[in-house]
Coordinates of C-alpha atoms in Angstrom, one line a residue:
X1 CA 373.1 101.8 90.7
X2 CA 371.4 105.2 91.9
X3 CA 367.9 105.0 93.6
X4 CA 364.8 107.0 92.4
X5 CA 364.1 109.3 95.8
X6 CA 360.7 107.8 96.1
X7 CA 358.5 107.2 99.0
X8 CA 359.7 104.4 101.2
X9 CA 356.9 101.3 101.8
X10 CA 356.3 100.5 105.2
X11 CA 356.9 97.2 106.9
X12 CA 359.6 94.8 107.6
X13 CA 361.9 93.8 104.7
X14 CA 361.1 90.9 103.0
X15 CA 364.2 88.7 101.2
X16 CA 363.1 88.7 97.0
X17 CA 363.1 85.0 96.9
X18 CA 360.6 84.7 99.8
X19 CA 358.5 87.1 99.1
X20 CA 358.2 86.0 95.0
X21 CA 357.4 82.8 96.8
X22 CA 354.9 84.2 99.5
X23 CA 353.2 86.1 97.2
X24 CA 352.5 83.5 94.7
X25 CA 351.3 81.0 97.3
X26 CA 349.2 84.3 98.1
X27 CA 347.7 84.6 95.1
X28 CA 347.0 80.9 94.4
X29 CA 345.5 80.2 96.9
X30 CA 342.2 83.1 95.9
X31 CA 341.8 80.7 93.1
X32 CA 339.4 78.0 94.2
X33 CA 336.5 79.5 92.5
X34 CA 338.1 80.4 89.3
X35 CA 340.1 77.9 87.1
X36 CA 341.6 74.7 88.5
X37 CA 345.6 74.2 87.9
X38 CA 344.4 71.7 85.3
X39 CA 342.3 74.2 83.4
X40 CA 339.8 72.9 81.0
X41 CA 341.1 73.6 77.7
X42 CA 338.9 73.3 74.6
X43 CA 340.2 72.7 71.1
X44 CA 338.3 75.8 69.6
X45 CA 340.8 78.1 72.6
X46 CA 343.0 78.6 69.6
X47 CA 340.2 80.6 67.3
X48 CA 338.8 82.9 69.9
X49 CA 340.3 86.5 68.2
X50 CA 340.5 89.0 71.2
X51 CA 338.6 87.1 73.5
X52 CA 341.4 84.4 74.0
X53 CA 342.3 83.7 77.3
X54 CA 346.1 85.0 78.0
X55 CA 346.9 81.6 79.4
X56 CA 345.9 80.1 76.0
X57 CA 348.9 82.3 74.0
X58 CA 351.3 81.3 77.2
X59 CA 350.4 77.9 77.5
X60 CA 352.8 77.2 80.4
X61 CA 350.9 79.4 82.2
X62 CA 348.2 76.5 82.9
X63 CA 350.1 74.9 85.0
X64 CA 351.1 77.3 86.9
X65 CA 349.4 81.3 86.6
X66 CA 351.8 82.6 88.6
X67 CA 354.8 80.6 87.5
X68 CA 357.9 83.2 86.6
X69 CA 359.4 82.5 82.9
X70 CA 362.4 84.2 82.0
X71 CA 363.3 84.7 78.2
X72 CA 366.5 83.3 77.6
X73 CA 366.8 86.3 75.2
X74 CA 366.6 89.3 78.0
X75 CA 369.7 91.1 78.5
X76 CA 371.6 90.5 81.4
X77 CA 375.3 90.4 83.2
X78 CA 376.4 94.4 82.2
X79 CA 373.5 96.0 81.0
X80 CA 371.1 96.8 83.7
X81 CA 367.3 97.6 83.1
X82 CA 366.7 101.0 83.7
X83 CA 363.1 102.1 83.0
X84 CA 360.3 99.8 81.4
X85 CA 357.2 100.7 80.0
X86 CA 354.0 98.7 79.6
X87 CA 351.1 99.2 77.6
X88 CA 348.7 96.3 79.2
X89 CA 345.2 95.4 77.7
X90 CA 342.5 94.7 80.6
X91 CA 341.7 91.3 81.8
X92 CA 339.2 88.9 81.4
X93 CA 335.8 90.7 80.9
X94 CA 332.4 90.3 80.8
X95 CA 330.7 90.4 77.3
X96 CA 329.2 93.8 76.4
X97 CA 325.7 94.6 77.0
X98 CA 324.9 94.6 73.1
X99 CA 326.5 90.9 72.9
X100 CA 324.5 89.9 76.1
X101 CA 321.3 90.7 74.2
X102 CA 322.1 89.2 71.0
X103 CA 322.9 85.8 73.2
X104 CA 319.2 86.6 75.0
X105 CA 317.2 86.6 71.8
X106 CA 319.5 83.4 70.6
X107 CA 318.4 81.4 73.8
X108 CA 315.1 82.6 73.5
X109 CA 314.9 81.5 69.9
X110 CA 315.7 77.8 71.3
X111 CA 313.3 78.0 74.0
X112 CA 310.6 78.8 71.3
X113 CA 311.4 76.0 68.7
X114 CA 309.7 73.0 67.9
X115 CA 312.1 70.0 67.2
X116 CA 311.5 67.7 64.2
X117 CA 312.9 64.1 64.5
X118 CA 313.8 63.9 61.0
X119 CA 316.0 66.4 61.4
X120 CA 320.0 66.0 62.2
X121 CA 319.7 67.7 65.6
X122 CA 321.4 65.2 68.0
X123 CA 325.1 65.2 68.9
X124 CA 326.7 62.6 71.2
X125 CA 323.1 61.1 71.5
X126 CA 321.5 64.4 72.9
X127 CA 319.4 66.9 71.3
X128 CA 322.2 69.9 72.0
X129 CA 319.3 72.9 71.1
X130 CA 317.5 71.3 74.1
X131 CA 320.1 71.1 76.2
X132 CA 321.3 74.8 75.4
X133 CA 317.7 75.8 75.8
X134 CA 318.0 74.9 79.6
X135 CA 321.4 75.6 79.6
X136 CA 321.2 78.7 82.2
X137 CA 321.9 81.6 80.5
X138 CA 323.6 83.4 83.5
X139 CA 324.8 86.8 81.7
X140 CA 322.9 90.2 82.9
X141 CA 323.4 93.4 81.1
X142 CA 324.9 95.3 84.1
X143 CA 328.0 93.5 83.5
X144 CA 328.7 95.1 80.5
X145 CA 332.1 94.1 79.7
X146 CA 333.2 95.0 83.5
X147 CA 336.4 93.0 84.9
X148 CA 335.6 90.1 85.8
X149 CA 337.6 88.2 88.9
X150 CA 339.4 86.1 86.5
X151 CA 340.8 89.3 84.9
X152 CA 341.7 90.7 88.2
X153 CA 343.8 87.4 88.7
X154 CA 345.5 87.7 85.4
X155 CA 346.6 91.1 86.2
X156 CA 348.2 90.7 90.0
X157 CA 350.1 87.3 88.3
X158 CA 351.2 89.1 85.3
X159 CA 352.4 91.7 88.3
X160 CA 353.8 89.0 90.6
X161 CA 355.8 87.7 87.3
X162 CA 357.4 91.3 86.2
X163 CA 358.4 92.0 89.2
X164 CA 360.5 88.6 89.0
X165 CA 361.7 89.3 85.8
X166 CA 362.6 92.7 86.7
X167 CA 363.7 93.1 90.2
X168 CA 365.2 96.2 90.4
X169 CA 362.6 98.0 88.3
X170 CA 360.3 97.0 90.8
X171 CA 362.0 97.3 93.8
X172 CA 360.4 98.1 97.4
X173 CA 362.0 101.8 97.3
X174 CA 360.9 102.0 93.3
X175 CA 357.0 101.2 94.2
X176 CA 356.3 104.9 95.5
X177 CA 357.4 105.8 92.2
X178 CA 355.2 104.2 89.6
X179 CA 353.6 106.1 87.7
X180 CA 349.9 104.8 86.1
X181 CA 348.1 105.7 83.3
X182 CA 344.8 104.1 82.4
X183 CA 341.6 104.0 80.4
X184 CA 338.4 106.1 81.8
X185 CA 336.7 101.9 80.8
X186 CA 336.6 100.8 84.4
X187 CA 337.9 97.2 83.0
X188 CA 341.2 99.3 82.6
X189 CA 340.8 101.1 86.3
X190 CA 340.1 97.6 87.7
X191 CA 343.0 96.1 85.9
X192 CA 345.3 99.2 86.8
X193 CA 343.9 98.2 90.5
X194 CA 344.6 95.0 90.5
X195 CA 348.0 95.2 89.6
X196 CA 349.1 97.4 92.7
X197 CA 347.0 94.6 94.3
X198 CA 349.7 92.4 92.5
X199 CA 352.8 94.2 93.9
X200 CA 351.6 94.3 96.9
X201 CA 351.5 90.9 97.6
X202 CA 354.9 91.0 96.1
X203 CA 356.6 93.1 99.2
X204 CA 354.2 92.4 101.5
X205 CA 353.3 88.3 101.5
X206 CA 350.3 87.3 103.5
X207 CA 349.0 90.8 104.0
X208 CA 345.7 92.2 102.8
X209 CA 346.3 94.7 100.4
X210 CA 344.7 98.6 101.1
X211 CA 342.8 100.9 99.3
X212 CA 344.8 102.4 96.6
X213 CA 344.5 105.1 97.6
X214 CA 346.2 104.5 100.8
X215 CA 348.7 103.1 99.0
X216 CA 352.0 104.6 98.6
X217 CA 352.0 105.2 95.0
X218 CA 349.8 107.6 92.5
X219 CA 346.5 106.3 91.6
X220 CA 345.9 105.6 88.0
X221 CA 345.4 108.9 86.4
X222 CA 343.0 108.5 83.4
X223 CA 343.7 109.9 80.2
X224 CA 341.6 109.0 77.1
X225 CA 343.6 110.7 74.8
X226 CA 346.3 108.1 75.2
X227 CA 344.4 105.2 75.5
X228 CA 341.6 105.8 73.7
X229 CA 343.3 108.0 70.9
X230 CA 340.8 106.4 68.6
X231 CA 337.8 108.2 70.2
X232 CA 339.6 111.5 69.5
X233 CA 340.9 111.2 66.1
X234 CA 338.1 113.0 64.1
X235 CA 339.5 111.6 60.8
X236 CA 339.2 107.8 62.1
X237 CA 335.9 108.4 63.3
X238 CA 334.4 109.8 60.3
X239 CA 336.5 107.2 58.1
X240 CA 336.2 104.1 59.9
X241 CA 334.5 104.0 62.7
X242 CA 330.6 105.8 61.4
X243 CA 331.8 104.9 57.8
X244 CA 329.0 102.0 57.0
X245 CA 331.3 100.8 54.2
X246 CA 334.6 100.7 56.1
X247 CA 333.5 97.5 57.1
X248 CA 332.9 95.7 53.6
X249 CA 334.9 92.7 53.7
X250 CA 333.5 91.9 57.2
X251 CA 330.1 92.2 55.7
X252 CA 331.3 90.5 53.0
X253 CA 332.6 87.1 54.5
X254 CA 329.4 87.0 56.6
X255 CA 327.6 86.5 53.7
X256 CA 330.3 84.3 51.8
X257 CA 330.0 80.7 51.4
X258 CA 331.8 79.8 54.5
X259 CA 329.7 81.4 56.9
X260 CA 326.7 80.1 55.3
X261 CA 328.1 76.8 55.5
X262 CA 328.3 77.4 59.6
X263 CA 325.0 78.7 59.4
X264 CA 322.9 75.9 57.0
X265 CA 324.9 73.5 59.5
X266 CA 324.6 75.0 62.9
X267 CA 320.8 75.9 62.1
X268 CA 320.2 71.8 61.6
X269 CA 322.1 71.3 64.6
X270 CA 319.7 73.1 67.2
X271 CA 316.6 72.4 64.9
X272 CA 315.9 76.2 64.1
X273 CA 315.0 77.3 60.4
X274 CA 317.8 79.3 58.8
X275 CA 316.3 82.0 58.3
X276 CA 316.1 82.9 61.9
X277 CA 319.4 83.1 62.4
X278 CA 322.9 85.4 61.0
X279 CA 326.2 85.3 61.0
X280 CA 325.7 87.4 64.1
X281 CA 323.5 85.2 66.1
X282 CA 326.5 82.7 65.2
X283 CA 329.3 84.6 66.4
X284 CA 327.8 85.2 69.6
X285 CA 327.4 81.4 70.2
X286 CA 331.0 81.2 69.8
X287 CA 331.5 83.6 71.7
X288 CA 329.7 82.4 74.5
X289 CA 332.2 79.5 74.0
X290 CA 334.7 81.5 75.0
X291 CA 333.0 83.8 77.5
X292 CA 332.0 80.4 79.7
X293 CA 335.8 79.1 79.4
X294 CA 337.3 82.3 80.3
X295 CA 335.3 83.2 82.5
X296 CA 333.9 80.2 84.5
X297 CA 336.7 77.8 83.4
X298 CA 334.3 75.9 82.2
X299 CA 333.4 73.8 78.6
X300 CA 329.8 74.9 78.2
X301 CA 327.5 73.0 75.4
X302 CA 327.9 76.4 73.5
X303 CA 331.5 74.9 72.8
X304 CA 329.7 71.3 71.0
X305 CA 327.9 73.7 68.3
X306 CA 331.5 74.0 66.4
X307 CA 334.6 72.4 65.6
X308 CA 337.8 73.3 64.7
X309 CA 336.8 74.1 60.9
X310 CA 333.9 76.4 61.9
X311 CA 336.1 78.0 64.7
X312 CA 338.7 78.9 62.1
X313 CA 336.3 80.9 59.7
X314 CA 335.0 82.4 62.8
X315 CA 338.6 83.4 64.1
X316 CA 339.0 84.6 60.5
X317 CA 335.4 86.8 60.7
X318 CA 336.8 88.7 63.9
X319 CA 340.2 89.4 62.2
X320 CA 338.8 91.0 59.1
X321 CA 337.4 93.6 61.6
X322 CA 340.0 93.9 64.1
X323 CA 341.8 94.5 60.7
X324 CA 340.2 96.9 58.7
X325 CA 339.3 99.0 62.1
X326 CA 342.2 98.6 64.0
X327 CA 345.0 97.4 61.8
X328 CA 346.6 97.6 58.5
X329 CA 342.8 98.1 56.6
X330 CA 343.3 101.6 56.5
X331 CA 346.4 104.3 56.8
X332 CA 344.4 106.1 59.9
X333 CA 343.9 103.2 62.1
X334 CA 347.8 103.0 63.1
X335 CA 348.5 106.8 62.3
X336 CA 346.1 107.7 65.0
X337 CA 347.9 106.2 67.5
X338 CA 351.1 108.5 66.8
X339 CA 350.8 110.5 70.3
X340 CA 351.1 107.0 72.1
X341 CA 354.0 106.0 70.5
X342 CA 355.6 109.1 70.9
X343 CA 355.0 109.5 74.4
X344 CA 356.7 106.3 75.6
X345 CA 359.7 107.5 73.8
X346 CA 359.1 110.9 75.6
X347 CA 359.9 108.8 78.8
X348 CA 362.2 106.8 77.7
X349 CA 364.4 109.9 77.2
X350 CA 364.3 111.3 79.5
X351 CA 364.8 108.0 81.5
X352 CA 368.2 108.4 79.6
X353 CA 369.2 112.0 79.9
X354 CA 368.8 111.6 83.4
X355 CA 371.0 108.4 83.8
X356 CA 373.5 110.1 81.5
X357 CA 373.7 112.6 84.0
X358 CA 374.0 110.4 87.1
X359 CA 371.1 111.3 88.1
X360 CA 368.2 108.5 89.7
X361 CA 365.2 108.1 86.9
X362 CA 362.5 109.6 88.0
X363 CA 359.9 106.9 86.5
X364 CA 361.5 103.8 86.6
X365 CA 358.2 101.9 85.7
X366 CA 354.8 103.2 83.6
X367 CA 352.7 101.2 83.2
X368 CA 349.6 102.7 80.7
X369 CA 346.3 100.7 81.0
X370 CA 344.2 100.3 78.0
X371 CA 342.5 98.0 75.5
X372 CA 343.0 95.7 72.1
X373 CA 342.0 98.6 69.9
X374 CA 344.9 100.5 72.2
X375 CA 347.5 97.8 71.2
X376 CA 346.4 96.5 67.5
X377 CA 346.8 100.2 66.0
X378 CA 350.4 100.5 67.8
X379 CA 351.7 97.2 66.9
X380 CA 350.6 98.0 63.2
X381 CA 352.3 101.5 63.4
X382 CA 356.0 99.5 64.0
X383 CA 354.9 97.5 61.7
X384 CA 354.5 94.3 62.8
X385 CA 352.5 91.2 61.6
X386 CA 351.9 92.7 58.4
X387 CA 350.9 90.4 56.0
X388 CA 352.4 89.7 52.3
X389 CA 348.4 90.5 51.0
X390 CA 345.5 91.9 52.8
X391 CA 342.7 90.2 54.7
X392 CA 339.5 90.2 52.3
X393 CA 336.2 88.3 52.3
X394 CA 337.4 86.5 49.0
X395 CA 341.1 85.3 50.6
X396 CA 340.1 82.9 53.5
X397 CA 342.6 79.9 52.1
X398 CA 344.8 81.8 51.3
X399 CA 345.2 83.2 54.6
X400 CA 345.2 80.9 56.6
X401 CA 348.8 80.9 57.6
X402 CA 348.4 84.9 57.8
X403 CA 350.5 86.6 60.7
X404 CA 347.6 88.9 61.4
X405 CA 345.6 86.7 64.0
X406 CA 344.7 89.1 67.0
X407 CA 343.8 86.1 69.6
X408 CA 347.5 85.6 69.5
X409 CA 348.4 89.1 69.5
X410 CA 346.2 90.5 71.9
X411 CA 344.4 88.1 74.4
X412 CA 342.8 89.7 77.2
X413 CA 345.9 91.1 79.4
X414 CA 348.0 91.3 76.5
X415 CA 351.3 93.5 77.0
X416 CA 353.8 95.1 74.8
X417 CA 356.9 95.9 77.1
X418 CA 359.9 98.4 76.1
X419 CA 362.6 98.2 78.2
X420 CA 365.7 100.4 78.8
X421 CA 368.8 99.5 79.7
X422 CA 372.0 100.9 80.6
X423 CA 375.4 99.0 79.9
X424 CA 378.5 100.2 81.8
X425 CA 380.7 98.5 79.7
X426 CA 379.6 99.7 76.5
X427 CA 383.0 100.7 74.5
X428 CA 381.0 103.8 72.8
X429 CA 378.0 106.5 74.2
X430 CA 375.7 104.8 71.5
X431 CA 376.3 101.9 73.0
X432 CA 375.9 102.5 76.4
X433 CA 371.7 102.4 75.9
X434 CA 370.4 99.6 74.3
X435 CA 366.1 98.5 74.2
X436 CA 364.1 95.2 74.2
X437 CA 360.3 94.9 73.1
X438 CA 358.6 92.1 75.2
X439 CA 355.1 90.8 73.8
X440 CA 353.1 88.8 76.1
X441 CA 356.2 88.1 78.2
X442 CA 358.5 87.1 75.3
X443 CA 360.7 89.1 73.6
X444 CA 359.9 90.4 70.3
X445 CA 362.2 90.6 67.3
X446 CA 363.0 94.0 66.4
X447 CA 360.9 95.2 62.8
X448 CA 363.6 96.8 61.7
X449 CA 366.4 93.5 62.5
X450 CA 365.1 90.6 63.4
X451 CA 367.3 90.9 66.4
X452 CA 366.2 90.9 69.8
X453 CA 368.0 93.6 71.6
X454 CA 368.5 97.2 69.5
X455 CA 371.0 100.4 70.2
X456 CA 368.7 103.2 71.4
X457 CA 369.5 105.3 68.6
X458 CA 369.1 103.2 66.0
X459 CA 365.8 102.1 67.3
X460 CA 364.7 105.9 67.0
X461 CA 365.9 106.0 64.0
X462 CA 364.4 103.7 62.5
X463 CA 360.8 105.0 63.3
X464 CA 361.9 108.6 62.9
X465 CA 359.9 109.6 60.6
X466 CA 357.0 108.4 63.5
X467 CA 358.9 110.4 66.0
X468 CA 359.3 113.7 64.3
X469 CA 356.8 113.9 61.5
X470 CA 353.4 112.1 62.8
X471 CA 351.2 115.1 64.4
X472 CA 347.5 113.7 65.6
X473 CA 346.5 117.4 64.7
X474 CA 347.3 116.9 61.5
X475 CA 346.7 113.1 61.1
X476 CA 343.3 113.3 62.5
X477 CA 342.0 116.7 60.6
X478 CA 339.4 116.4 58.5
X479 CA 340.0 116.8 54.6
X480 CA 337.8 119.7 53.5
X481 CA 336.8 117.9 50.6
X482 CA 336.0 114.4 50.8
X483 CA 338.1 112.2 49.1
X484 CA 338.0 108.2 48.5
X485 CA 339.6 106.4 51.8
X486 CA 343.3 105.4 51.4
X487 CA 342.6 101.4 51.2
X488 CA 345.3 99.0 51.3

């Protein structure tokens, strides 16, 4: 197989299976202040939309963060991988500064009540808005939804376990050759970072890793326009994003019977009047849930406010947005992420012309560093986890079973993989390049198939009319006259 004519890495060589081995012993053993190997797993983990921990959608992963998996549905034997690209959320993260403050006036909202006896307050034999009332409340507002260390470990393991899967790919000769794209959010930087961090410990086991900039790949070059596409779609902006009504189911639900069910019951719980708190104030509780356990490994009293009804609606609250702003809701939300899509067929292109031609692919690996609302638009653009119905405020049961559930989607370091592959063997030129999507490690079924491994060509063609006829100028302009949004 011919070589990219990339920088060589320094250093003596290291056999694959030792230094897979090395490396992960490496990394495991940074991980005494962060989650133990038998991670503390709440049953609310399964409701926590976006901020699920990536561990939580691969549950094997508890055991064992580092652990390589292999899909028994990867190709394999004649048809070698020949370029993969990755489009990777950040890690785990701090909560924002405006969720922070929403938690502050919460807590100080406990601190100021007055508990009644005669009201249903205790839990377990404990008065929980007491205990959450001294509970320390240990979140500052210059953290601001940077990486924290957990998501710096999820993104060297998710490293350490392609470069298992995908050994040649990521080859010691191939490293000088990546090529990185990430967010200007320096959660994405950090996670772009951490990554080389990753590799690193891959070819060199037991070794500090430099600066990256002293490594001997690129740094991450930032480019907004790719994976913040959103932020520069004038149409979206105007439609969606500073459109107060966009949002109307969202507001909706918050004020539908099941989230003042949570509310009338969650207010009685900590002994606060109702009318102190919102659907909010409630969401950031839960929140906090998930912020303590994915952050601190930890089951904080936050977690004892809900249960597994509650956390359900809540889920269901967080998908209605991610929905309506980032998914199917309206036409703009996926269209706007056209230049993305086309791009990583851009590469993979020319990852074939220059394999048809004998020649060594120039980027091997790209690896694009960016967010949920990066991933959610893109997914829905291919068209997958569409549901039969859309969400609404007035369709909670009936959803229930919906595809649409981001948390299992897009956990923090979420990845959708596309990987090239070349088969000598192949009895036609169609044939001879064939492409896998990976989701989260596992191989997704094609939208247009159901199968798991498609001809090149057919794979274009089926989202041709993405390839050749989606033009962000054009998508994104503003209609001179304004018109009614095109709702789903």
């Amino acid at each position: 197989m011919l070589r990219s004519p990339c920088r060589r890495l320094l250093g003596a060589s290291v056999g694959p299976a030792a230094a897979l081995a090395a490396a992960l012993l490496s990394s495991l053993a940074g991980c005494s202040l962060l989650e133990p190997l038998d991670s503390v797993a709440s049953v609310l983990s399964p409701y926590f939309g976006t901020k699920t921990r990536y561990e939580d959608v691969n549950p094997g992963l508890l055991s064992g963060p580092g652990a390589p998996w292999r899909d028994p549905e990867l190709l394999e034997g004649a048809c070698t991988p020949v370029q993969l690209v990755a489009l990777i959320r950040h890690g785990t993260r701090y909560p924002t500064a405006k969720q922070i403050r929403k938690l502050r006036k919460l807590h100080e909202l406990l601190q100021a009540r007055r508990p009644r006896d005669d009201r249903a307050g205790i839990a377990g034999g404990r008065d929980l808005g007491a205990v959450l009332a001294d509970w320390p409340l240990w979140y500052a507002d210059w953290m601001d939804g940077q990486l924290v260390e957990k998501g710096r470990q999820d993104m060297r393991q998710l490293a350490l376990r392609l470069a298992s899967l995908f050994p040649t790919l990521f080859s010691r000769e191939n490293f000088g050759c990546l090529q990185l794209i990430s967010s200007s959010k320096h959660r994405c930087v950090d996670s772009s970072t951490a990554f080389l961090q990753g590799l690193w410990q891959h070819y060199h086991p037991g070794l500090p890793p430099p600066d990256v900039e002293d490594m001997e790949c690129e740094p991450p070059r930032i480019n907004d326009k790719l994976m913040r596409f959103f932020d520069h779609c004038a149409k979206f902006l105007h439609e969606v994003e500073r459109n107060a009504t966009a949002l109307y189911h969202v507001e909706a639900f918050k004020t539908g019977p099941e989230m003042q069910k949570i509310l009338k019951k969650v207010a009685a719980t900590l002994q606060v009047p109702v009318t102190d708190l919102n659907a909010d104030l409630i969401q950031v509780a839960f929140f906090t849930c998930s912020f303590d356990l994915a952050i601190k490994g930890i089951k904080s009293p936050w977690c004892d406010v809900f249960d597994i009804d509650d956390a359900k609606a809540l889920e269901y609250l967080n998908d209605l947005k991610q929905y309506w702003k980032r998914g199917y809701g309206y036409t703009i939300n996926s269209r706007s992420s056209c230049t993305l899509f086309q791009n990583i067929f851009q590469h993979l292109d020319k990852a074939v012309e220059q394999t048809q031609r004998s020649q060594p692919v120039s980027s091997p690996v790209i690896l694009q560093f960016g967010h949920a609302e990066t991933l959610l638009p893109l997914l829905s653009l291919m068209g997958y986890f569409k549901d039969k119905d859309p969400l609404t405020a007035y369709n909670y049961k009936e959803q229930m079973h919906r595809k649409f559930r981001s948390g299992h989607i897009v956990p923090y370091a979420s990845n959708l993989i596309f990987v090239l592959y070349h088969c000598e063997n192949a009895k036609t030129p169609k044939e001879k390049f064939r492409v896998q999507l990976l989701l989260n490690e596992k191989v997704l079924p094609l939208a247009h198939s159901q199968k798991t491994v498609s001809l090149y060509e057919d794979l274009k063609n089926y989202y041709k009319d993405i390839l050749q006829s989606c033009h962000t100028s054009e998508e994104c302009e503003l209609a001179k006259v304004n018109s009614t949004s095109d709702e789903l």
